[in-house]
């Protein structure tokens, strides 16, 4: 789309809605896709053909460069329904900004606001009946972009597809999770792509995560590439700790800059806690659990929302966090964010983007 052209989004409604087949009382994560998807094409330096189509398979070339060289990025966003039927998306402009940072790092084109946010709004308008309303449920929104040039030379693709699909979901983690501190494998090194939401960051986590699962843990706690001394993130979510009266999250270019994490740290600051973005060593965490100064630990992400951490495995020992009922900060944030996202309280920060 050129700057002078008005964006028009063509809508081709489905002739066969699958809505009546969905059991909204038993939603799992990411299994059932909503009726429609937004698709935009990038060719010759311009975004063109922005359409909302019935959800369905794509035809791609086997030599498409995303399949070979991994130019593929995505986002996770959530939409909620208020009791009066209003549909709202939580801080999607922050996902749009992060998406374009990921795009730049992978030498992909930025997606303009009118396609990312305008397209999202229109897609949710078309599929508003797919947004669940029960507490703990939401419409998970997955914007993504991949390189479509059919060529095997290693160079930035000249063509891309940007797509948004959505699915009604329940919890990603249905109970507190145990994490194994990873001291051999590495997720990201400084100067790499750890901060970006690219597909490869998830592919590389699968094998070490399987090893952690085989050892009895739910997820990995990644540590820094140089020394495996400092905590980074959980791979599917960021990590936040309460140490003494401080709310602390690791930070840096090796860690995904999560929108949920940012929201929680902003709330911590507004509510008068000491909110810190700094390095946390595994040793500080383990000693803090043992001497009682670490009172809370949780994973924070769009999919994970706030998931309490039950225990941390390190060098053959398990360190157990206090019971979740007593975790004052995480429980307070969770209830506050639930009330705000479902429209039960005022939205003083303008975080709800109404469709
Ligand atoms: C999200 O939280 O939206 C994510 O992308 C995490 C994903 C692994 C489900």
Coordinates of C-alpha atoms and ligand atoms in Angstrom, one line a residue:
X1 CA 0.0 0.0 0.0
X2 CA 1.5 3.4 -0.9
X3 CA 1.3 6.3 1.5
X4 CA -1.3 8.1 -0.6
X5 CA -3.6 5.1 -1.0
X6 CA -6.5 4.7 1.4
X7 CA -6.5 1.3 3.1
X8 CA -9.4 -0.8 2.1
X9 CA -10.0 -4.2 3.7
X10 CA -12.0 -6.6 1.6
X11 CA -14.2 -8.9 3.6
X12 CA -15.1 -12.3 2.2
X13 CA -17.4 -13.8 4.9
X14 CA -17.4 -17.6 5.5
X15 CA -20.5 -19.5 4.2
X16 CA -20.1 -22.1 6.9
X17 CA -19.5 -20.8 10.4
X18 CA -17.9 -23.3 12.8
X19 CA -19.1 -21.4 15.9
X20 CA -21.9 -23.7 16.9
X21 CA -19.3 -26.6 17.2
X22 CA -17.3 -24.9 19.9
X23 CA -17.7 -25.9 23.5
X24 CA -17.0 -22.5 25.2
X25 CA -17.1 -24.2 28.6
X26 CA -14.1 -26.4 27.8
X27 CA -11.6 -24.2 26.0
X28 CA -8.0 -25.4 25.7
X29 CA -5.2 -23.3 24.2
X30 CA -4.8 -22.9 20.5
X31 CA -6.8 -25.8 19.1
X32 CA -9.8 -24.2 17.5
X33 CA -9.4 -21.3 15.1
X34 CA -12.1 -18.6 14.6
X35 CA -14.0 -18.4 11.3
X36 CA -11.9 -15.7 9.6
X37 CA -8.3 -14.5 9.1
X38 CA -6.7 -11.3 7.9
X39 CA -4.2 -11.7 5.1
X40 CA -2.0 -9.0 3.6
X41 CA 0.6 -9.3 0.9
X42 CA 3.9 -7.4 0.5
X43 CA 5.4 -7.2 -2.9
X44 CA 7.8 -4.8 -4.7
X45 CA 8.1 -2.6 -1.6
X46 CA 4.3 -2.2 -0.9
X47 CA 1.6 -3.8 1.1
X48 CA -1.3 -4.8 -1.1
X49 CA -4.4 -6.9 -1.0
X50 CA -5.5 -6.7 2.6
X51 CA -8.4 -9.1 3.0
X52 CA -10.4 -10.8 5.7
X53 CA -11.0 -14.4 4.4
X54 CA -12.6 -17.6 5.7
X55 CA -9.9 -19.3 7.9
X56 CA -8.2 -22.0 5.7
X57 CA -5.1 -23.5 4.3
X58 CA -2.5 -21.6 2.4
X59 CA -0.7 -22.5 -0.8
X60 CA 3.0 -21.8 -0.6
X61 CA 6.1 -22.7 -2.7
X62 CA 8.4 -25.4 -1.4
X63 CA 11.3 -23.0 -2.0
X64 CA 9.7 -20.2 0.0
X65 CA 12.5 -18.6 2.0
X66 CA 10.8 -18.7 5.4
X67 CA 10.9 -22.5 5.3
X68 CA 14.7 -22.5 4.7
X69 CA 16.2 -19.4 6.3
X70 CA 13.6 -18.7 9.0
X71 CA 12.4 -15.1 8.3
X72 CA 9.3 -15.6 10.4
X73 CA 8.0 -13.6 13.3
X74 CA 4.8 -13.4 15.4
X75 CA 3.0 -11.8 18.2
X76 CA 0.5 -12.9 21.0
X77 CA -2.3 -10.5 21.8
X78 CA -5.6 -11.1 23.7
X79 CA -9.2 -9.9 23.2
X80 CA -11.8 -9.9 26.0
X81 CA -15.6 -9.5 26.2
X82 CA -17.2 -7.3 28.8
X83 CA -20.5 -8.3 30.5
X84 CA -22.4 -5.8 28.2
X85 CA -20.9 -7.5 25.0
X86 CA -18.2 -4.9 24.3
X87 CA -15.1 -6.4 22.8
X88 CA -11.7 -5.1 23.8
X89 CA -8.1 -5.8 22.9
X90 CA -5.4 -5.4 25.6
X91 CA -2.7 -2.9 24.6
X92 CA -2.3 -4.1 21.0
X93 CA -0.3 -1.0 20.1
X94 CA 2.5 -2.4 22.2
X95 CA 2.5 -5.6 20.3
X96 CA 2.5 -3.7 17.0
X97 CA 5.6 -1.8 18.2
X98 CA 7.4 -5.0 19.2
X99 CA 6.4 -6.7 16.0
X100 CA 8.0 -4.1 13.9
X101 CA 11.2 -4.3 16.1
X102 CA 11.3 -8.0 15.4
X103 CA 10.7 -7.3 11.7
X104 CA 13.6 -4.8 11.5
X105 CA 16.0 -7.2 13.2
X106 CA 15.1 -10.0 10.7
X107 CA 15.4 -7.6 7.7
X108 CA 11.6 -7.8 7.1
X109 CA 9.3 -4.9 6.2
X110 CA 7.4 -3.1 9.0
X111 CA 3.7 -3.5 9.0
X112 CA 1.8 -0.2 9.0
X113 CA -0.6 0.7 11.9
X114 CA -3.6 0.7 9.6
X115 CA -2.9 -3.0 8.7
X116 CA -1.8 -4.3 12.1
X117 CA -4.2 -2.4 14.4
X118 CA -6.9 -1.4 11.8
X119 CA -6.9 -5.0 10.4
X120 CA -7.1 -6.5 13.9
X121 CA -10.0 -4.3 14.8
X122 CA -11.9 -5.2 11.7
X123 CA -11.2 -8.9 12.1
X124 CA -12.5 -8.9 15.7
X125 CA -15.5 -7.0 14.6
X126 CA -16.3 -9.7 12.0
X127 CA -15.6 -12.5 14.5
X128 CA -16.9 -10.8 17.6
X129 CA -19.1 -13.8 18.5
X130 CA -15.9 -15.9 18.9
X131 CA -14.7 -13.8 21.8
X132 CA -15.5 -15.7 25.0
X133 CA -16.7 -13.9 28.1
X134 CA -16.2 -16.3 31.0
X135 CA -13.4 -15.3 33.4
X136 CA -10.1 -17.0 32.5
X137 CA -11.1 -17.2 28.8
X138 CA -10.2 -14.8 26.0
X139 CA -9.7 -14.6 22.3
X140 CA -6.0 -15.3 21.6
X141 CA -4.8 -13.3 18.6
X142 CA -1.8 -14.4 16.6
X143 CA -0.4 -11.9 14.1
X144 CA 2.5 -13.3 12.1
X145 CA 4.6 -12.6 9.1
X146 CA 6.8 -14.8 7.0
X147 CA 9.0 -14.5 3.9
X148 CA 7.4 -15.9 0.7
X149 CA 10.0 -15.4 -2.0
X150 CA 10.5 -18.7 -3.9
X151 CA 14.3 -18.6 -4.1
X152 CA 17.2 -20.5 -2.3
X153 CA 19.8 -17.7 -2.2
X154 CA 20.4 -16.4 1.3
X155 CA 19.1 -12.8 1.1
X156 CA 16.1 -10.9 2.5
X157 CA 13.0 -12.0 0.8
X158 CA 11.3 -9.6 -1.6
X159 CA 7.8 -10.8 -0.7
X160 CA 6.0 -11.5 2.6
X161 CA 2.6 -12.5 4.0
X162 CA 1.2 -10.9 7.1
X163 CA -1.6 -12.8 8.6
X164 CA -3.8 -12.6 11.8
X165 CA -5.6 -15.7 13.1
X166 CA -7.5 -15.9 16.3
X167 CA -8.8 -18.6 18.6
X168 CA -10.9 -18.7 21.8
X169 CA -8.8 -20.0 24.6
X170 CA -8.7 -21.0 28.2
X171 CA -5.6 -21.1 30.4
X172 CA -2.2 -21.9 28.8
X173 CA -1.0 -23.3 32.2
X174 CA -3.8 -24.6 34.3
X175 CA -1.7 -24.8 37.5
X176 CA 1.5 -23.5 39.0
X177 CA 4.6 -24.6 37.2
X178 CA 8.0 -26.1 38.1
X179 CA 11.0 -24.8 36.3
X180 CA 14.4 -26.3 35.8
X181 CA 17.4 -24.0 35.7
X182 CA 19.1 -24.6 32.3
X183 CA 22.9 -24.6 32.7
X184 CA 24.0 -26.1 29.4
X185 CA 21.8 -25.1 26.5
X186 CA 21.4 -21.4 25.6
X187 CA 18.4 -19.5 24.3
X188 CA 20.0 -16.3 23.3
X189 CA 23.4 -14.5 23.4
X190 CA 24.0 -10.7 23.6
X191 CA 23.7 -9.1 20.2
X192 CA 21.5 -12.0 18.9
X193 CA 17.8 -12.1 18.4
X194 CA 16.6 -13.0 22.0
X195 CA 14.5 -9.9 22.3
X196 CA 12.6 -10.5 19.1
X197 CA 9.6 -12.8 18.7
X198 CA 10.9 -14.9 15.9
X199 CA 9.9 -18.5 15.2
X200 CA 13.5 -19.8 15.7
X201 CA 13.6 -18.8 19.3
X202 CA 10.8 -21.2 20.0
X203 CA 12.2 -24.0 17.8
X204 CA 15.6 -24.0 19.6
X205 CA 13.8 -24.3 23.0
X206 CA 12.0 -27.6 22.1
X207 CA 14.8 -30.1 22.7
X208 CA 16.1 -28.6 26.1
X209 CA 12.5 -28.2 27.2
X210 CA 11.8 -31.9 26.4
X211 CA 14.9 -32.8 28.6
X212 CA 13.5 -30.7 31.4
X213 CA 10.0 -32.4 31.0
X214 CA 11.7 -35.8 31.0
X215 CA 13.4 -34.8 34.3
X216 CA 9.9 -34.0 35.7
X217 CA 9.7 -30.2 35.2
X218 CA 7.1 -28.2 33.4
X219 CA 9.4 -25.6 31.8
X220 CA 12.9 -24.3 31.6
X221 CA 14.4 -21.3 33.3
X222 CA 16.9 -20.0 30.7
X223 CA 20.1 -18.4 32.0
X224 CA 22.7 -16.2 30.2
X225 CA 24.8 -17.6 27.4
X226 CA 28.2 -16.6 28.8
X227 CA 28.2 -18.1 32.4
X228 CA 24.7 -19.6 32.9
X229 CA 24.7 -17.5 36.1
X230 CA 21.9 -15.0 35.5
X231 CA 18.3 -15.8 35.0
X232 CA 16.7 -14.7 31.7
X233 CA 13.2 -16.0 31.0
X234 CA 11.0 -19.1 30.7
X235 CA 10.8 -19.3 26.9
X236 CA 7.0 -19.2 26.9
X237 CA 6.9 -16.2 29.3
X238 CA 8.9 -13.6 31.2
X239 CA 9.8 -14.1 34.8
X240 CA 9.1 -11.8 37.8
X241 CA 10.2 -12.2 41.4
X242 CA 9.4 -10.6 44.6
X243 CA 12.5 -10.3 46.7
X244 CA 12.0 -8.5 49.9
X245 CA 9.7 -5.6 49.0
X246 CA 11.0 -5.3 45.5
X247 CA 9.3 -6.6 42.3
X248 CA 12.2 -7.6 40.0
X249 CA 12.4 -8.8 36.4
X250 CA 15.5 -9.6 34.5
X251 CA 16.1 -7.4 31.5
X252 CA 18.3 -7.1 28.4
X253 CA 18.5 -7.7 24.7
X254 CA 18.5 -11.5 25.2
X255 CA 15.0 -11.4 26.8
X256 CA 11.6 -10.9 25.2
X257 CA 10.3 -7.5 26.1
X258 CA 6.9 -8.7 27.1
X259 CA 3.8 -6.5 27.1
X260 CA 2.4 -8.4 30.2
X261 CA 5.7 -8.0 32.0
X262 CA 5.8 -4.3 31.2
X263 CA 2.2 -3.9 32.4
X264 CA 2.9 -5.6 35.7
X265 CA 6.1 -3.6 36.3
X266 CA 4.1 -0.4 35.6
X267 CA 1.5 -1.4 38.1
X268 CA 4.1 -2.3 40.7
X269 CA 5.6 1.1 40.4
X270 CA 2.2 2.9 40.5
X271 CA 1.2 0.9 43.6
X272 CA 4.4 1.9 45.5
X273 CA 6.5 -1.2 45.2
X274 CA 10.1 -0.9 44.3
X275 CA 10.0 -2.0 40.7
X276 CA 13.4 -3.1 39.3
X277 CA 14.7 -4.3 36.0
X278 CA 18.0 -5.9 36.7
X279 CA 20.1 -9.0 36.7
X280 CA 19.1 -11.7 39.1
X281 CA 21.5 -14.5 39.6
X282 CA 20.5 -18.1 40.2
X283 CA 22.4 -18.0 43.4
X284 CA 20.4 -14.9 44.6
X285 CA 17.2 -16.7 43.8
X286 CA 18.0 -20.0 45.5
X287 CA 19.4 -18.3 48.6
X288 CA 16.4 -16.0 48.7
X289 CA 14.0 -19.0 48.6
X290 CA 16.0 -20.7 51.3
X291 CA 16.1 -17.7 53.7
X292 CA 12.5 -16.6 52.9
X293 CA 13.3 -13.2 51.2
X294 CA 12.0 -14.6 47.8
X295 CA 8.3 -14.7 48.6
X296 CA 6.8 -14.8 45.0
X297 CA 7.9 -16.0 41.6
X298 CA 5.7 -16.1 38.5
X299 CA 5.8 -16.3 34.8
X300 CA 4.2 -13.4 32.9
X301 CA 3.0 -13.5 29.3
X302 CA 0.1 -13.0 27.0
X303 CA -0.6 -16.8 26.8
X304 CA 0.6 -17.6 30.3
X305 CA -1.0 -14.5 31.9
X306 CA 0.3 -14.8 35.4
X307 CA 1.4 -18.3 36.3
X308 CA 2.8 -19.0 39.7
X309 CA 6.0 -20.9 40.0
X310 CA 5.8 -23.8 42.4
X311 CA 9.4 -24.9 42.5
X312 CA 12.8 -24.4 40.9
X313 CA 15.2 -27.3 40.2
X314 CA 18.9 -26.5 40.2
X315 CA 21.8 -28.9 40.3
X316 CA 19.7 -31.9 41.4
X317 CA 17.8 -30.0 44.2
X318 CA 14.3 -28.6 44.2
X319 CA 13.6 -25.3 45.9
X320 CA 9.9 -24.8 46.8
X321 CA 8.3 -21.3 46.8
X322 CA 5.7 -20.4 49.5
X323 CA 2.0 -21.4 48.9
X324 CA 0.3 -19.4 46.2
X325 CA -2.5 -18.1 48.5
X326 CA -0.1 -15.9 50.3
X327 CA 1.4 -14.3 47.2
X328 CA 0.1 -10.9 47.8
X329 CA 1.5 -9.0 44.8
X330 CA 0.9 -11.6 42.0
X331 CA -2.7 -12.3 43.2
X332 CA -3.4 -8.6 43.5
X333 CA -2.2 -7.9 39.9
X334 CA -4.1 -10.9 38.5
X335 CA -7.4 -9.8 40.0
X336 CA -6.8 -6.2 39.0
X337 CA -5.9 -7.1 35.4
X338 CA -8.9 -9.5 35.2
X339 CA -11.3 -6.8 36.4
X340 CA -9.8 -4.3 33.9
X341 CA -9.7 -6.6 30.9
X342 CA -13.3 -7.7 31.4
X343 CA -14.5 -4.1 31.8
X344 CA -15.5 -4.5 35.4
X345 CA -13.5 -1.4 36.6
X346 CA -12.5 1.8 35.1
X347 CA -9.5 1.8 32.7
X348 CA -7.4 4.7 34.0
X349 CA -4.4 3.9 31.7
X350 CA -6.3 3.5 28.4
X351 CA -5.1 -0.1 28.0
X352 CA -8.4 -1.4 26.6
X353 CA -8.6 -0.9 22.9
X354 CA -12.3 -1.1 22.2
X355 CA -13.4 -2.8 19.0
Ligands
LIG1 C1 2.4 -15.5 24.0 O1 2.4 -15.4 25.2 O2 1.5 -14.9 23.3 C2 3.3 -16.4 23.3 O3 3.6 -16.1 22.2 C3 3.9 -17.5 24.0 C4 3.7 -18.8 23.2 C5 4.7 -19.7 23.4 C6 2.3 -19.4 23.4

